[in-house]
Amino acid sequence: MKKVLIFGTGSTGRRIYAQIKDDFNVIGFLDNDASNWGKDIDGIKILGNGSVVKNVQYDEILVCSLPGMKAIQADLLALGVPGEKINCEYIVVQVNARINFLNDLSELCENSGEDVSVAEGGCYQGDFAKEINRCFPDKKLYLFDTFAGLDERDTKTEHAEGFSIFEKSHL
């Protein structure tokens, strides 16, 4: 069974882990957030960031962070990880689905003749905002972000309702 590391411990990384755990030997998680290092997910350690890969025997790294995909891939390549060992396919499928939705939505809005504006909440690093702007080039684009992470009061409600696993100050 292929030995893999999963880069990303947020909701996307956990969801992909749940999907693939029976098909791969997940030997560890990676994350750029040092406050997660040493913790575990389903008994599997969060080893650190990409710099730890030089001390680990693995077959592939699955990039499982939607907003950080490009940066993580670039960081791993800069650390000397061979490109063929970096697998972004699980994230690319999700990104493409979102982009296809935007393309369809922009076409529907254009055909309806309605004057619309578009918005994104939580626009970490702006990658998806660029896609929204590409699909709606002549529309007002509103971007909303705390730039400071989540408030503890909100995360308590989100956890109680089962909406999110994110912790206070998650960026």
mmCIF file of C-alpha atoms in Angstrom:
data_model
loop_
_atom_site.group_PDB
_atom_site.id
_atom_site.type_symbol
_atom_site.label_atom_id
_atom_site.label_comp_id
_atom_site.label_asym_id
_atom_site.label_seq_id
_atom_site.Cartn_x
_atom_site.Cartn_y
_atom_site.Cartn_z
ATOM 1 C CA MET A 1 0.000 0.000 0.000
ATOM 2 C CA LYS A 2 1.331 3.437 -0.955
ATOM 3 C CA LYS A 3 2.708 5.465 1.999
ATOM 4 C CA VAL A 4 1.394 9.032 1.889
ATOM 5 C CA LEU A 5 1.571 12.244 3.844
ATOM 6 C CA ILE A 6 -1.440 14.554 3.838
ATOM 7 C CA PHE A 7 -0.600 18.259 3.735
ATOM 8 C CA GLY A 8 -3.504 20.121 5.341
ATOM 9 C CA THR A 9 -5.315 19.422 8.598
ATOM 10 C CA GLY A 10 -8.378 21.609 8.120
ATOM 11 C CA SER A 11 -11.815 20.435 7.079
ATOM 12 C CA THR A 12 -10.700 19.661 3.512
ATOM 13 C CA GLY A 13 -7.707 17.611 4.642
ATOM 14 C CA ARG A 14 -9.840 15.690 7.135
ATOM 15 C CA ARG A 15 -12.546 15.056 4.553
ATOM 16 C CA ILE A 16 -10.055 13.779 1.985
ATOM 17 C CA TYR A 17 -8.368 11.652 4.662
ATOM 18 C CA ALA A 18 -11.730 10.021 5.443
ATOM 19 C CA GLN A 19 -12.186 9.284 1.721
ATOM 20 C CA ILE A 20 -8.754 7.752 1.105
ATOM 21 C CA LYS A 21 -7.702 6.164 4.413
ATOM 22 C CA ASP A 22 -8.656 2.655 3.283
ATOM 23 C CA ASP A 23 -6.740 2.967 0.003
ATOM 24 C CA PHE A 24 -3.465 4.474 1.295
ATOM 25 C CA ASN A 25 -1.185 4.053 4.277
ATOM 26 C CA VAL A 26 -1.407 7.577 5.717
ATOM 27 C CA ILE A 27 1.798 7.883 7.737
ATOM 28 C CA GLY A 28 1.412 11.483 8.868
ATOM 29 C CA PHE A 29 -0.116 14.896 8.383
ATOM 30 C CA LEU A 30 1.688 18.124 7.527
ATOM 31 C CA ASP A 31 0.500 21.641 8.259
ATOM 32 C CA ASN A 32 2.029 25.114 8.191
ATOM 33 C CA ASP A 33 0.296 26.055 11.459
ATOM 34 C CA ALA A 34 2.845 25.243 14.180
ATOM 35 C CA SER A 35 0.105 25.146 16.838
ATOM 36 C CA ASN A 36 -1.112 21.891 15.238
ATOM 37 C CA TRP A 37 2.270 20.132 15.268
ATOM 38 C CA GLY A 38 2.427 17.130 17.598
ATOM 39 C CA LYS A 39 -1.344 16.734 17.710
ATOM 40 C CA ASP A 40 -2.987 13.873 15.898
ATOM 41 C CA ILE A 41 -5.945 13.143 13.657
ATOM 42 C CA ASP A 42 -7.466 9.704 14.042
ATOM 43 C CA GLY A 43 -4.281 8.575 15.807
ATOM 44 C CA ILE A 44 -1.989 9.870 13.042
ATOM 45 C CA LYS A 45 0.538 12.544 14.060
ATOM 46 C CA ILE A 46 0.741 16.025 12.604
ATOM 47 C CA LEU A 47 4.503 15.982 12.023
ATOM 48 C CA GLY A 48 5.179 19.619 11.157
ATOM 49 C CA ASN A 49 5.425 21.589 7.934
ATOM 50 C CA GLY A 50 7.011 20.600 4.643
ATOM 51 C CA SER A 51 10.537 20.817 6.028
ATOM 52 C CA VAL A 52 10.059 17.512 7.897
ATOM 53 C CA VAL A 53 9.675 15.467 4.698
ATOM 54 C CA LYS A 54 13.428 15.022 4.375
ATOM 55 C CA ASN A 55 13.273 12.810 7.502
ATOM 56 C CA VAL A 56 10.286 10.691 6.415
ATOM 57 C CA GLN A 57 10.047 7.780 4.001
ATOM 58 C CA TYR A 58 6.947 8.330 1.846
ATOM 59 C CA ASP A 59 5.718 7.619 -1.658
ATOM 60 C CA GLU A 60 3.543 10.696 -2.163
ATOM 61 C CA ILE A 61 2.330 13.893 -0.525
ATOM 62 C CA LEU A 62 -1.370 14.633 -1.004
ATOM 63 C CA VAL A 63 -1.933 18.386 -0.927
ATOM 64 C CA CYS A 64 -5.280 18.803 0.839
ATOM 65 C CA SER A 65 -5.517 22.519 1.486
ATOM 66 C CA LEU A 66 -7.777 24.372 -0.892
ATOM 67 C CA PRO A 67 -6.610 27.953 -0.278
ATOM 68 C CA GLY A 68 -2.944 27.058 0.065
ATOM 69 C CA MET A 69 -2.561 24.556 -2.768
ATOM 70 C CA LYS A 70 -0.269 26.612 -5.021
ATOM 71 C CA ALA A 71 1.887 27.915 -2.165
ATOM 72 C CA ILE A 72 2.249 24.461 -0.602
ATOM 73 C CA GLN A 73 3.213 22.937 -3.931
ATOM 74 C CA ALA A 74 5.810 25.673 -4.524
ATOM 75 C CA ASP A 75 7.215 25.263 -0.989
ATOM 76 C CA LEU A 76 7.537 21.490 -1.381
ATOM 77 C CA LEU A 77 9.307 21.877 -4.730
ATOM 78 C CA ALA A 78 11.676 24.436 -3.172
ATOM 79 C CA LEU A 79 12.440 21.900 -0.410
ATOM 80 C CA GLY A 80 13.524 19.428 -3.077
ATOM 81 C CA VAL A 81 10.441 17.219 -3.151
ATOM 82 C CA PRO A 82 10.196 15.741 -6.657
ATOM 83 C CA GLY A 83 7.171 17.045 -8.558
ATOM 84 C CA GLU A 84 5.923 13.521 -9.247
ATOM 85 C CA LYS A 85 5.613 12.956 -5.482
ATOM 86 C CA ILE A 86 3.284 15.960 -5.013
ATOM 87 C CA ASN A 87 -0.347 15.057 -5.687
ATOM 88 C CA CYS A 88 -2.851 17.925 -5.941
ATOM 89 C CA GLU A 89 -5.571 15.981 -7.765
ATOM 90 C CA TYR A 90 -7.954 15.831 -4.786
ATOM 91 C CA ILE A 91 -7.910 19.619 -4.472
ATOM 92 C CA VAL A 92 -7.911 20.329 -8.217
ATOM 93 C CA VAL A 93 -11.206 18.444 -8.558
ATOM 94 C CA GLN A 94 -12.766 20.713 -5.927
ATOM 95 C CA VAL A 95 -11.276 23.875 -7.422
ATOM 96 C CA ASN A 96 -12.507 22.933 -10.897
ATOM 97 C CA ALA A 97 -16.000 22.223 -9.559
ATOM 98 C CA ARG A 98 -16.103 25.673 -7.983
ATOM 99 C CA ILE A 99 -14.799 27.317 -11.151
ATOM 100 C CA ASN A 100 -17.327 25.453 -13.297
ATOM 101 C CA PHE A 101 -20.072 26.652 -10.964
ATOM 102 C CA LEU A 102 -18.839 30.244 -11.352
ATOM 103 C CA ASN A 103 -18.739 29.943 -15.135
ATOM 104 C CA ASP A 104 -22.302 28.581 -15.194
ATOM 105 C CA LEU A 105 -23.537 31.217 -12.754
ATOM 106 C CA SER A 106 -21.975 34.066 -14.719
ATOM 107 C CA GLU A 107 -23.628 32.786 -17.896
ATOM 108 C CA LEU A 108 -27.013 32.540 -16.148
ATOM 109 C CA CYS A 109 -26.643 36.071 -14.795
ATOM 110 C CA GLU A 110 -25.603 37.410 -18.194
ATOM 111 C CA ASN A 111 -28.566 35.732 -19.904
ATOM 112 C CA SER A 112 -31.032 36.951 -17.268
ATOM 113 C CA GLY A 113 -30.230 40.593 -17.944
ATOM 114 C CA GLU A 114 -30.219 41.273 -14.188
ATOM 115 C CA ASP A 115 -27.652 43.689 -12.814
ATOM 116 C CA VAL A 116 -25.732 41.702 -10.182
ATOM 117 C CA SER A 117 -22.814 42.164 -7.854
ATOM 118 C CA VAL A 118 -20.712 39.315 -6.473
ATOM 119 C CA ALA A 119 -19.074 38.680 -3.131
ATOM 120 C CA GLU A 120 -16.800 36.245 -1.340
ATOM 121 C CA GLY A 121 -16.596 35.728 2.393
ATOM 122 C CA GLY A 122 -13.283 34.428 3.678
ATOM 123 C CA CYS A 123 -10.970 35.363 0.818
ATOM 124 C CA TYR A 124 -7.672 33.953 2.121
ATOM 125 C CA GLN A 125 -4.852 35.024 -0.234
ATOM 126 C CA GLY A 126 -7.369 36.006 -2.938
ATOM 127 C CA ASP A 127 -6.915 33.047 -5.304
ATOM 128 C CA PHE A 128 -10.620 32.375 -5.659
ATOM 129 C CA ALA A 129 -11.423 36.094 -5.734
ATOM 130 C CA LYS A 130 -9.351 36.235 -8.933
ATOM 131 C CA GLU A 131 -11.565 33.526 -10.438
ATOM 132 C CA ILE A 132 -14.728 35.357 -9.412
ATOM 133 C CA ASN A 133 -13.401 38.529 -11.017
ATOM 134 C CA ARG A 134 -12.479 36.610 -14.181
ATOM 135 C CA CYS A 135 -16.033 35.251 -14.477
ATOM 136 C CA PHE A 136 -17.682 38.567 -13.593
ATOM 137 C CA PRO A 137 -15.228 41.120 -15.031
ATOM 138 C CA ASP A 138 -17.715 43.994 -15.276
ATOM 139 C CA LYS A 139 -19.457 43.452 -11.918
ATOM 140 C CA LYS A 140 -18.709 44.863 -8.500
ATOM 141 C CA LEU A 141 -16.834 42.325 -6.389
ATOM 142 C CA TYR A 142 -17.077 42.607 -2.603
ATOM 143 C CA LEU A 143 -14.560 40.718 -0.470
ATOM 144 C CA PHE A 144 -15.124 40.059 3.229
ATOM 145 C CA ASP A 145 -12.496 38.714 5.613
ATOM 146 C CA THR A 146 -11.594 39.169 9.254
ATOM 147 C CA PHE A 147 -7.856 39.030 8.549
ATOM 148 C CA ALA A 148 -7.589 37.858 12.140
ATOM 149 C CA GLY A 149 -9.260 34.458 12.161
ATOM 150 C CA LEU A 150 -12.429 33.291 13.791
ATOM 151 C CA ASP A 151 -13.902 34.613 17.034
ATOM 152 C CA GLU A 152 -14.208 32.082 19.871
ATOM 153 C CA ARG A 153 -17.938 32.857 20.282
ATOM 154 C CA ASP A 154 -18.540 31.939 16.651
ATOM 155 C CA THR A 155 -16.540 28.722 16.809
ATOM 156 C CA LYS A 156 -18.471 27.553 19.882
ATOM 157 C CA THR A 157 -21.738 27.956 17.971
ATOM 158 C CA GLU A 158 -20.287 26.346 14.844
ATOM 159 C CA HIS A 159 -19.066 23.331 16.858
ATOM 160 C CA ALA A 160 -22.343 22.974 18.770
ATOM 161 C CA GLU A 161 -24.318 22.945 15.512
ATOM 162 C CA GLY A 162 -21.835 20.666 13.735
ATOM 163 C CA PHE A 163 -21.075 23.279 11.066
ATOM 164 C CA SER A 164 -17.302 23.481 11.467
ATOM 165 C CA ILE A 165 -14.267 21.932 13.088
ATOM 166 C CA PHE A 166 -12.235 25.143 12.990
ATOM 167 C CA GLU A 167 -10.827 26.521 16.190
ATOM 168 C CA LYS A 168 -10.612 30.091 17.442
ATOM 169 C CA SER A 169 -8.254 32.244 15.318
ATOM 170 C CA HIS A 170 -8.241 29.771 12.416
ATOM 171 C CA LEU A 171 -7.116 31.755 9.374
#
